[in-house]
Amino acid sequence: MTHQHGTQLAGHVALSLVIPVFNEAATIDLFIARITDVFKEEALVGLEMVFVNDGSTDATLDLLLERQRSDPRVRIVDLSRNFGKEAALTAGLQTATGQVVVPIDADLQDPPEVILQMIALWRQGYEVVLGHRVSRRTDSWAKKTSANWFYRLHNRISDQPLPKDVGDFRLMDRCVVEALESLPESRRFMKGLFAWVGFRTTHVDYERPERVAGETKFNGWRLWNFALEGITSFSTDPLKVWTYLGLFVSLVSFSFAIFIVLRTLITGVDVPGYASLMVAVTFLGGLQLIGIGVLGEYLGRTYIESKRRPVYLVRRVYNPKD
């Protein structure tokens, strides 16, 4: 694999763009036009665009089929329902045929021009080229703050840290894509899987612009669940912490018991207050429920993985000559 990669660095490269779309009818034409403009003079780049329709309810699929009639570079994977971006991304990676593969969103917040810089670095021998956002000025304060805290927490407790301010936008050599395809998880946190497989990696800095059209599909609740998925996928520390917390609470309780015994021996019998008793009961009850909840997160993942259901189901793949 390494020898084959090295012999092809200087010549023609087959590039696959993987574009998960969910209700992106407003951005499809703008995206294809921008891609066409960027690669129109790149004779050494053979391009295919793999659009994964993740159960869109608007005109996304019809628009893609219309564009495919005039553009043979367009391939369409139509999923049977909305499985989520991670599943759609997995479907696209498994469908893409390129020597190098780049996941990219249709909203053009990841500038296609950066891909040319990625290819140049790939030709130097790198197998993964990350798109690194130099600023998050287009994100809200809440999103920036929550993202910073997520990266700090995840990278502190996980064995495999995530590169900060790096999304799915990256170039991957075919050997990296094949490694990702070999991973058997049903619940797939792709940022973590990208980091876990490793390979020789570098990055390209870029400014992230506003969406060209449409609205983001991520809200606060989905981002929270996404963060939980990432933390529980690559670390068991949330389970371990309850051992230490339980030990700490037990020591505090034992110390307080000794204090009560000594005070009773010295000053006589004392009637404990109702308020302090209720605080202790509710505090410990809350800790137990949180601990059970954390256990439930991991048990739920184990239960889902044990079913071995496929990550996604394809309704139909539309190739240019179909």
PDB file of N, CA, C and O in Angstrom, residues 115-180:
ATOM      1  N   ILE A 115      -8.998  22.339  -0.604  1.00  0.00           N
ATOM      2  CA  ILE A 115      -8.724  20.965  -1.029  1.00  0.00           C
ATOM      3  C   ILE A 115      -7.471  20.905  -1.902  1.00  0.00           C
ATOM      4  O   ILE A 115      -6.697  19.934  -1.837  1.00  0.00           O
ATOM      5  N   LEU A 116      -7.233  21.932  -2.710  1.00  0.00           N
ATOM      6  CA  LEU A 116      -6.037  21.953  -3.557  1.00  0.00           C
ATOM      7  C   LEU A 116      -4.775  21.987  -2.702  1.00  0.00           C
ATOM      8  O   LEU A 116      -3.772  21.338  -3.034  1.00  0.00           O
ATOM      9  N   GLN A 117      -4.808  22.717  -1.593  1.00  0.00           N
ATOM     10  CA  GLN A 117      -3.665  22.731  -0.674  1.00  0.00           C
ATOM     11  C   GLN A 117      -3.496  21.355  -0.016  1.00  0.00           C
ATOM     12  O   GLN A 117      -2.369  20.890   0.204  1.00  0.00           O
ATOM     13  N   MET A 118      -4.624  20.718   0.296  1.00  0.00           N
ATOM     14  CA  MET A 118      -4.572  19.384   0.899  1.00  0.00           C
ATOM     15  C   MET A 118      -3.935  18.378  -0.052  1.00  0.00           C
ATOM     16  O   MET A 118      -3.103  17.554   0.354  1.00  0.00           O
ATOM     17  N   ILE A 119      -4.313  18.450  -1.327  1.00  0.00           N
ATOM     18  CA  ILE A 119      -3.753  17.525  -2.317  1.00  0.00           C
ATOM     19  C   ILE A 119      -2.250  17.737  -2.450  1.00  0.00           C
ATOM     20  O   ILE A 119      -1.469  16.775  -2.569  1.00  0.00           O
ATOM     21  N   ALA A 120      -1.818  19.004  -2.401  1.00  0.00           N
ATOM     22  CA  ALA A 120      -0.384  19.301  -2.495  1.00  0.00           C
ATOM     23  C   ALA A 120       0.385  18.660  -1.337  1.00  0.00           C
ATOM     24  O   ALA A 120       1.476  18.111  -1.520  1.00  0.00           O
ATOM     25  N   LEU A 121      -0.182  18.703  -0.142  1.00  0.00           N
ATOM     26  CA  LEU A 121       0.466  18.078   1.020  1.00  0.00           C
ATOM     27  C   LEU A 121       0.409  16.556   0.930  1.00  0.00           C
ATOM     28  O   LEU A 121       1.343  15.859   1.330  1.00  0.00           O
ATOM     29  N   TRP A 122      -0.699  16.031   0.388  1.00  0.00           N
ATOM     30  CA  TRP A 122      -0.805  14.586   0.182  1.00  0.00           C
ATOM     31  C   TRP A 122       0.280  14.105  -0.782  1.00  0.00           C
ATOM     32  O   TRP A 122       0.870  13.040  -0.589  1.00  0.00           O
ATOM     33  N   ARG A 123       0.556  14.900  -1.810  1.00  0.00           N
ATOM     34  CA  ARG A 123       1.609  14.537  -2.766  1.00  0.00           C
ATOM     35  C   ARG A 123       2.987  14.517  -2.102  1.00  0.00           C
ATOM     36  O   ARG A 123       3.917  13.904  -2.615  1.00  0.00           O
ATOM     37  N   GLN A 124       3.127  15.192  -0.968  1.00  0.00           N
ATOM     38  CA  GLN A 124       4.392  15.163  -0.222  1.00  0.00           C
ATOM     39  C   GLN A 124       4.514  13.918   0.662  1.00  0.00           C
ATOM     40  O   GLN A 124       5.546  13.710   1.300  1.00  0.00           O
ATOM     41  N   GLY A 125       3.433  13.108   0.727  1.00  0.00           N
ATOM     42  CA  GLY A 125       3.513  11.859   1.465  1.00  0.00           C
ATOM     43  C   GLY A 125       2.614  11.764   2.674  1.00  0.00           C
ATOM     44  O   GLY A 125       2.581  10.717   3.339  1.00  0.00           O
ATOM     45  N   TYR A 126       1.864  12.822   2.988  1.00  0.00           N
ATOM     46  CA  TYR A 126       0.934  12.752   4.123  1.00  0.00           C
ATOM     47  C   TYR A 126      -0.309  11.956   3.722  1.00  0.00           C
ATOM     48  O   TYR A 126      -0.814  12.081   2.607  1.00  0.00           O
ATOM     49  N   GLU A 127      -0.803  11.151   4.672  1.00  0.00           N
ATOM     50  CA  GLU A 127      -1.976  10.319   4.396  1.00  0.00           C
ATOM     51  C   GLU A 127      -3.270  10.946   4.912  1.00  0.00           C
ATOM     52  O   GLU A 127      -4.359  10.579   4.472  1.00  0.00           O
ATOM     53  N   VAL A 128      -3.156  11.882   5.845  1.00  0.00           N
ATOM     54  CA  VAL A 128      -4.301  12.640   6.346  1.00  0.00           C
ATOM     55  C   VAL A 128      -3.913  14.109   6.390  1.00  0.00           C
ATOM     56  O   VAL A 128      -2.857  14.457   6.936  1.00  0.00           O
ATOM     57  N   VAL A 129      -4.767  14.964   5.805  1.00  0.00           N
ATOM     58  CA  VAL A 129      -4.543  16.405   5.873  1.00  0.00           C
ATOM     59  C   VAL A 129      -5.802  17.029   6.474  1.00  0.00           C
ATOM     60  O   VAL A 129      -6.869  17.032   5.850  1.00  0.00           O
ATOM     61  N   LEU A 130      -5.677  17.541   7.686  1.00  0.00           N
ATOM     62  CA  LEU A 130      -6.817  18.105   8.402  1.00  0.00           C
ATOM     63  C   LEU A 130      -7.089  19.538   7.953  1.00  0.00           C
ATOM     64  O   LEU A 130      -6.162  20.294   7.663  1.00  0.00           O
ATOM     65  N   GLY A 131      -8.366  19.908   7.933  1.00  0.00           N
ATOM     66  CA  GLY A 131      -8.755  21.296   7.755  1.00  0.00           C
ATOM     67  C   GLY A 131      -8.915  21.930   9.118  1.00  0.00           C
ATOM     68  O   GLY A 131      -9.851  21.610   9.857  1.00  0.00           O
ATOM     69  N   HIS A 132      -8.002  22.817   9.483  1.00  0.00           N
ATOM     70  CA  HIS A 132      -7.998  23.436  10.816  1.00  0.00           C
ATOM     71  C   HIS A 132      -8.574  24.843  10.752  1.00  0.00           C
ATOM     72  O   HIS A 132      -8.066  25.695  10.025  1.00  0.00           O
ATOM     73  N   ARG A 133      -9.634  25.087  11.516  1.00  0.00           N
ATOM     74  CA  ARG A 133     -10.272  26.405  11.553  1.00  0.00           C
ATOM     75  C   ARG A 133      -9.464  27.335  12.450  1.00  0.00           C
ATOM     76  O   ARG A 133      -9.303  27.074  13.635  1.00  0.00           O
ATOM     77  N   VAL A 134      -8.979  28.428  11.890  1.00  0.00           N
ATOM     78  CA  VAL A 134      -8.153  29.343  12.679  1.00  0.00           C
ATOM     79  C   VAL A 134      -8.995  30.235  13.581  1.00  0.00           C
ATOM     80  O   VAL A 134      -8.477  30.868  14.492  1.00  0.00           O
ATOM     81  N   SER A 135     -10.297  30.307  13.318  1.00  0.00           N
ATOM     82  CA  SER A 135     -11.191  31.058  14.199  1.00  0.00           C
ATOM     83  C   SER A 135     -12.590  30.485  14.087  1.00  0.00           C
ATOM     84  O   SER A 135     -12.920  29.794  13.125  1.00  0.00           O
ATOM     85  N   ARG A 136     -13.430  30.781  15.123  1.00  0.00           N
ATOM     86  CA  ARG A 136     -14.824  30.340  15.123  1.00  0.00           C
ATOM     87  C   ARG A 136     -15.736  31.567  15.175  1.00  0.00           C
ATOM     88  O   ARG A 136     -16.756  31.582  15.867  1.00  0.00           O
ATOM     89  N   ARG A 137     -15.359  32.612  14.427  1.00  0.00           N
ATOM     90  CA  ARG A 137     -16.110  33.869  14.509  1.00  0.00           C
ATOM     91  C   ARG A 137     -17.538  33.740  13.964  1.00  0.00           C
ATOM     92  O   ARG A 137     -18.402  34.540  14.300  1.00  0.00           O
ATOM     93  N   THR A 138     -17.780  32.740  13.135  1.00  0.00           N
ATOM     94  CA  THR A 138     -19.137  32.567  12.596  1.00  0.00           C
ATOM     95  C   THR A 138     -20.048  31.810  13.561  1.00  0.00           C
ATOM     96  O   THR A 138     -21.247  31.740  13.342  1.00  0.00           O
ATOM     97  N   ASP A 139     -19.467  31.245  14.634  1.00  0.00           N
ATOM     98  CA  ASP A 139     -20.273  30.516  15.608  1.00  0.00           C
ATOM     99  C   ASP A 139     -20.768  31.443  16.701  1.00  0.00           C
ATOM    100  O   ASP A 139     -20.142  32.471  17.004  1.00  0.00           O
ATOM    101  N   SER A 140     -21.884  31.082  17.312  1.00  0.00           N
ATOM    102  CA  SER A 140     -22.410  31.846  18.436  1.00  0.00           C
ATOM    103  C   SER A 140     -21.511  31.671  19.659  1.00  0.00           C
ATOM    104  O   SER A 140     -20.704  30.738  19.737  1.00  0.00           O
ATOM    105  N   TRP A 141     -21.692  32.568  20.644  1.00  0.00           N
ATOM    106  CA  TRP A 141     -20.894  32.482  21.868  1.00  0.00           C
ATOM    107  C   TRP A 141     -21.132  31.147  22.557  1.00  0.00           C
ATOM    108  O   TRP A 141     -20.188  30.510  23.033  1.00  0.00           O
ATOM    109  N   ALA A 142     -22.386  30.721  22.615  1.00  0.00           N
ATOM    110  CA  ALA A 142     -22.717  29.465  23.292  1.00  0.00           C
ATOM    111  C   ALA A 142     -22.045  28.281  22.599  1.00  0.00           C
ATOM    112  O   ALA A 142     -21.511  27.380  23.263  1.00  0.00           O
ATOM    113  N   LYS A 143     -22.053  28.277  21.263  1.00  0.00           N
ATOM    114  CA  LYS A 143     -21.455  27.165  20.528  1.00  0.00           C
ATOM    115  C   LYS A 143     -19.941  27.149  20.698  1.00  0.00           C
ATOM    116  O   LYS A 143     -19.338  26.084  20.875  1.00  0.00           O
ATOM    117  N   LYS A 144     -19.306  28.334  20.653  1.00  0.00           N
ATOM    118  CA  LYS A 144     -17.864  28.393  20.833  1.00  0.00           C
ATOM    119  C   LYS A 144     -17.459  27.933  22.228  1.00  0.00           C
ATOM    120  O   LYS A 144     -16.505  27.177  22.404  1.00  0.00           O
ATOM    121  N   THR A 145     -18.208  28.405  23.240  1.00  0.00           N
ATOM    122  CA  THR A 145     -17.879  28.049  24.617  1.00  0.00           C
ATOM    123  C   THR A 145     -18.062  26.559  24.863  1.00  0.00           C
ATOM    124  O   THR A 145     -17.197  25.895  25.461  1.00  0.00           O
ATOM    125  N   SER A 146     -19.191  26.012  24.401  1.00  0.00           N
ATOM    126  CA  SER A 146     -19.450  24.586  24.600  1.00  0.00           C
ATOM    127  C   SER A 146     -18.426  23.734  23.855  1.00  0.00           C
ATOM    128  O   SER A 146     -17.991  22.685  24.354  1.00  0.00           O
ATOM    129  N   ALA A 147     -18.022  24.162  22.648  1.00  0.00           N
ATOM    130  CA  ALA A 147     -17.016  23.415  21.886  1.00  0.00           C
ATOM    131  C   ALA A 147     -15.673  23.396  22.620  1.00  0.00           C
ATOM    132  O   ALA A 147     -15.008  22.360  22.700  1.00  0.00           O
ATOM    133  N   ASN A 148     -15.280  24.552  23.171  1.00  0.00           N
ATOM    134  CA  ASN A 148     -14.015  24.618  23.907  1.00  0.00           C
ATOM    135  C   ASN A 148     -14.022  23.688  25.119  1.00  0.00           C
ATOM    136  O   ASN A 148     -13.054  22.978  25.382  1.00  0.00           O
ATOM    137  N   TRP A 149     -15.142  23.713  25.851  1.00  0.00           N
ATOM    138  CA  TRP A 149     -15.237  22.849  27.029  1.00  0.00           C
ATOM    139  C   TRP A 149     -15.259  21.373  26.634  1.00  0.00           C
ATOM    140  O   TRP A 149     -14.687  20.531  27.326  1.00  0.00           O
ATOM    141  N   PHE A 150     -15.929  21.052  25.535  1.00  0.00           N
ATOM    142  CA  PHE A 150     -15.969  19.656  25.085  1.00  0.00           C
ATOM    143  C   PHE A 150     -14.573  19.153  24.747  1.00  0.00           C
ATOM    144  O   PHE A 150     -14.176  18.059  25.169  1.00  0.00           O
ATOM    145  N   TYR A 151     -13.811  19.940  23.973  1.00  0.00           N
ATOM    146  CA  TYR A 151     -12.468  19.512  23.602  1.00  0.00           C
ATOM    147  C   TYR A 151     -11.582  19.350  24.837  1.00  0.00           C
ATOM    148  O   TYR A 151     -10.800  18.400  24.934  1.00  0.00           O
ATOM    149  N   ARG A 152     -11.700  20.277  25.784  1.00  0.00           N
ATOM    150  CA  ARG A 152     -10.893  20.175  27.010  1.00  0.00           C
ATOM    151  C   ARG A 152     -11.220  18.902  27.781  1.00  0.00           C
ATOM    152  O   ARG A 152     -10.319  18.165  28.201  1.00  0.00           O
ATOM    153  N   LEU A 153     -12.519  18.665  27.983  1.00  0.00           N
ATOM    154  CA  LEU A 153     -12.938  17.495  28.744  1.00  0.00           C
ATOM    155  C   LEU A 153     -12.571  16.208  28.027  1.00  0.00           C
ATOM    156  O   LEU A 153     -11.997  15.283  28.619  1.00  0.00           O
ATOM    157  N   HIS A 154     -12.907  16.130  26.743  1.00  0.00           N
ATOM    158  CA  HIS A 154     -12.637  14.909  25.972  1.00  0.00           C
ATOM    159  C   HIS A 154     -11.149  14.589  25.959  1.00  0.00           C
ATOM    160  O   HIS A 154     -10.745  13.438  26.189  1.00  0.00           O
ATOM    161  N   ASN A 155     -10.323  15.594  25.679  1.00  0.00           N
ATOM    162  CA  ASN A 155      -8.894  15.336  25.550  1.00  0.00           C
ATOM    163  C   ASN A 155      -8.222  15.050  26.893  1.00  0.00           C
ATOM    164  O   ASN A 155      -7.138  14.464  26.939  1.00  0.00           O
ATOM    165  N   ARG A 156      -8.853  15.462  27.982  1.00  0.00           N
ATOM    166  CA  ARG A 156      -8.303  15.164  29.302  1.00  0.00           C
ATOM    167  C   ARG A 156      -8.558  13.715  29.700  1.00  0.00           C
ATOM    168  O   ARG A 156      -7.729  13.074  30.349  1.00  0.00           O
ATOM    169  N   ILE A 157      -9.723  13.175  29.329  1.00  0.00           N
ATOM    170  CA  ILE A 157     -10.098  11.840  29.810  1.00  0.00           C
ATOM    171  C   ILE A 157      -9.947  10.752  28.752  1.00  0.00           C
ATOM    172  O   ILE A 157      -9.996   9.574  29.079  1.00  0.00           O
ATOM    173  N   SER A 158      -9.766  11.135  27.492  1.00  0.00           N
ATOM    174  CA  SER A 158      -9.693  10.130  26.433  1.00  0.00           C
ATOM    175  C   SER A 158      -8.250   9.713  26.162  1.00  0.00           C
ATOM    176  O   SER A 158      -7.320  10.523  26.256  1.00  0.00           O
ATOM    177  N   ASP A 159      -8.068   8.441  25.804  1.00  0.00           N
ATOM    178  CA  ASP A 159      -6.735   7.958  25.439  1.00  0.00           C
ATOM    179  C   ASP A 159      -6.284   8.537  24.098  1.00  0.00           C
ATOM    180  O   ASP A 159      -5.088   8.654  23.840  1.00  0.00           O
ATOM    181  N   GLN A 160      -7.262   8.870  23.227  1.00  0.00           N
ATOM    182  CA  GLN A 160      -6.934   9.413  21.917  1.00  0.00           C
ATOM    183  C   GLN A 160      -7.502  10.824  21.809  1.00  0.00           C
ATOM    184  O   GLN A 160      -8.701  10.999  21.614  1.00  0.00           O
ATOM    185  N   PRO A 161      -6.670  11.868  21.970  1.00  0.00           N
ATOM    186  CA  PRO A 161      -7.189  13.242  21.926  1.00  0.00           C
ATOM    187  C   PRO A 161      -7.664  13.636  20.533  1.00  0.00           C
ATOM    188  O   PRO A 161      -7.177  13.113  19.526  1.00  0.00           O
ATOM    189  N   LEU A 162      -8.621  14.562  20.511  1.00  0.00           N
ATOM    190  CA  LEU A 162      -9.113  15.109  19.259  1.00  0.00           C
ATOM    191  C   LEU A 162      -8.379  16.408  18.947  1.00  0.00           C
ATOM    192  O   LEU A 162      -8.180  17.230  19.847  1.00  0.00           O
ATOM    193  N   PRO A 163      -7.980  16.627  17.689  1.00  0.00           N
ATOM    194  CA  PRO A 163      -7.393  17.919  17.337  1.00  0.00           C
ATOM    195  C   PRO A 163      -8.443  19.021  17.460  1.00  0.00           C
ATOM    196  O   PRO A 163      -9.556  18.884  16.959  1.00  0.00           O
ATOM    197  N   LYS A 164      -8.100  20.085  18.150  1.00  0.00           N
ATOM    198  CA  LYS A 164      -9.054  21.155  18.423  1.00  0.00           C
ATOM    199  C   LYS A 164      -9.362  21.945  17.156  1.00  0.00           C
ATOM    200  O   LYS A 164      -8.489  22.169  16.314  1.00  0.00           O
ATOM    201  N   ASP A 165     -10.616  22.395  17.052  1.00  0.00           N
ATOM    202  CA  ASP A 165     -11.082  23.218  15.923  1.00  0.00           C
ATOM    203  C   ASP A 165     -10.887  22.514  14.579  1.00  0.00           C
ATOM    204  O   ASP A 165     -10.568  23.147  13.565  1.00  0.00           O
ATOM    205  N   VAL A 166     -11.068  21.198  14.585  1.00  0.00           N
ATOM    206  CA  VAL A 166     -11.024  20.402  13.350  1.00  0.00           C
ATOM    207  C   VAL A 166     -12.323  19.623  13.258  1.00  0.00           C
ATOM    208  O   VAL A 166     -12.690  18.913  14.196  1.00  0.00           O
ATOM    209  N   GLY A 167     -13.033  19.765  12.152  1.00  0.00           N
ATOM    210  CA  GLY A 167     -14.276  19.038  11.960  1.00  0.00           C
ATOM    211  C   GLY A 167     -14.058  17.804  11.092  1.00  0.00           C
ATOM    212  O   GLY A 167     -12.998  17.179  11.100  1.00  0.00           O
ATOM    213  N   ASP A 168     -15.079  17.463  10.303  1.00  0.00           N
ATOM    214  CA  ASP A 168     -14.975  16.308   9.406  1.00  0.00           C
ATOM    215  C   ASP A 168     -14.192  16.637   8.135  1.00  0.00           C
ATOM    216  O   ASP A 168     -13.769  15.738   7.414  1.00  0.00           O
ATOM    217  N   PHE A 169     -14.017  17.929   7.854  1.00  0.00           N
ATOM    218  CA  PHE A 169     -13.363  18.373   6.630  1.00  0.00           C
ATOM    219  C   PHE A 169     -11.873  18.019   6.683  1.00  0.00           C
ATOM    220  O   PHE A 169     -11.114  18.601   7.456  1.00  0.00           O
ATOM    221  N   ARG A 170     -11.470  17.058   5.853  1.00  0.00           N
ATOM    222  CA  ARG A 170     -10.092  16.589   5.815  1.00  0.00           C
ATOM    223  C   ARG A 170      -9.882  15.761   4.557  1.00  0.00           C
ATOM    224  O   ARG A 170     -10.836  15.248   3.974  1.00  0.00           O
ATOM    225  N   LEU A 171      -8.651  15.611   4.149  1.00  0.00           N
ATOM    226  CA  LEU A 171      -8.319  14.708   3.044  1.00  0.00           C
ATOM    227  C   LEU A 171      -7.762  13.423   3.633  1.00  0.00           C
ATOM    228  O   LEU A 171      -6.926  13.455   4.546  1.00  0.00           O
ATOM    229  N   MET A 172      -8.224  12.290   3.102  1.00  0.00           N
ATOM    230  CA  MET A 172      -7.743  10.985   3.560  1.00  0.00           C
ATOM    231  C   MET A 172      -7.318  10.142   2.373  1.00  0.00           C
ATOM    232  O   MET A 172      -8.036  10.067   1.370  1.00  0.00           O
ATOM    233  N   ASP A 173      -6.179   9.516   2.501  1.00  0.00           N
ATOM    234  CA  ASP A 173      -5.711   8.566   1.488  1.00  0.00           C
ATOM    235  C   ASP A 173      -6.599   7.320   1.515  1.00  0.00           C
ATOM    236  O   ASP A 173      -7.263   7.018   2.511  1.00  0.00           O
ATOM    237  N   ARG A 174      -6.588   6.569   0.451  1.00  0.00           N
ATOM    238  CA  ARG A 174      -7.406   5.363   0.363  1.00  0.00           C
ATOM    239  C   ARG A 174      -7.096   4.380   1.494  1.00  0.00           C
ATOM    240  O   ARG A 174      -7.997   3.731   2.028  1.00  0.00           O
ATOM    241  N   CYS A 175      -5.847   4.289   1.933  1.00  0.00           N
ATOM    242  CA  CYS A 175      -5.495   3.358   3.008  1.00  0.00           C
ATOM    243  C   CYS A 175      -6.176   3.761   4.316  1.00  0.00           C
ATOM    244  O   CYS A 175      -6.542   2.896   5.130  1.00  0.00           O
ATOM    245  N   VAL A 176      -6.393   5.055   4.537  1.00  0.00           N
ATOM    246  CA  VAL A 176      -7.072   5.534   5.748  1.00  0.00           C
ATOM    247  C   VAL A 176      -8.558   5.191   5.673  1.00  0.00           C
ATOM    248  O   VAL A 176      -9.156   4.746   6.657  1.00  0.00           O
ATOM    249  N   VAL A 177      -9.155   5.373   4.508  1.00  0.00           N
ATOM    250  CA  VAL A 177     -10.570   5.046   4.328  1.00  0.00           C
ATOM    251  C   VAL A 177     -10.805   3.555   4.547  1.00  0.00           C
ATOM    252  O   VAL A 177     -11.779   3.155   5.202  1.00  0.00           O
ATOM    253  N   GLU A 178      -9.907   2.730   4.031  1.00  0.00           N
ATOM    254  CA  GLU A 178     -10.048   1.287   4.226  1.00  0.00           C
ATOM    255  C   GLU A 178      -9.912   0.914   5.698  1.00  0.00           C
ATOM    256  O   GLU A 178     -10.598   0.011   6.193  1.00  0.00           O
ATOM    257  N   ALA A 179      -9.055   1.609   6.422  1.00  0.00           N
ATOM    258  CA  ALA A 179      -8.919   1.355   7.865  1.00  0.00           C
ATOM    259  C   ALA A 179     -10.211   1.718   8.594  1.00  0.00           C
ATOM    260  O   ALA A 179     -10.662   0.992   9.490  1.00  0.00           O
ATOM    261  N   LEU A 180     -10.824   2.834   8.225  1.00  0.00           N
ATOM    262  CA  LEU A 180     -12.083   3.245   8.835  1.00  0.00           C
ATOM    263  C   LEU A 180     -13.193   2.241   8.545  1.00  0.00           C
ATOM    264  O   LEU A 180     -14.028   1.943   9.406  1.00  0.00           O
TER     265      LEU A 180
END
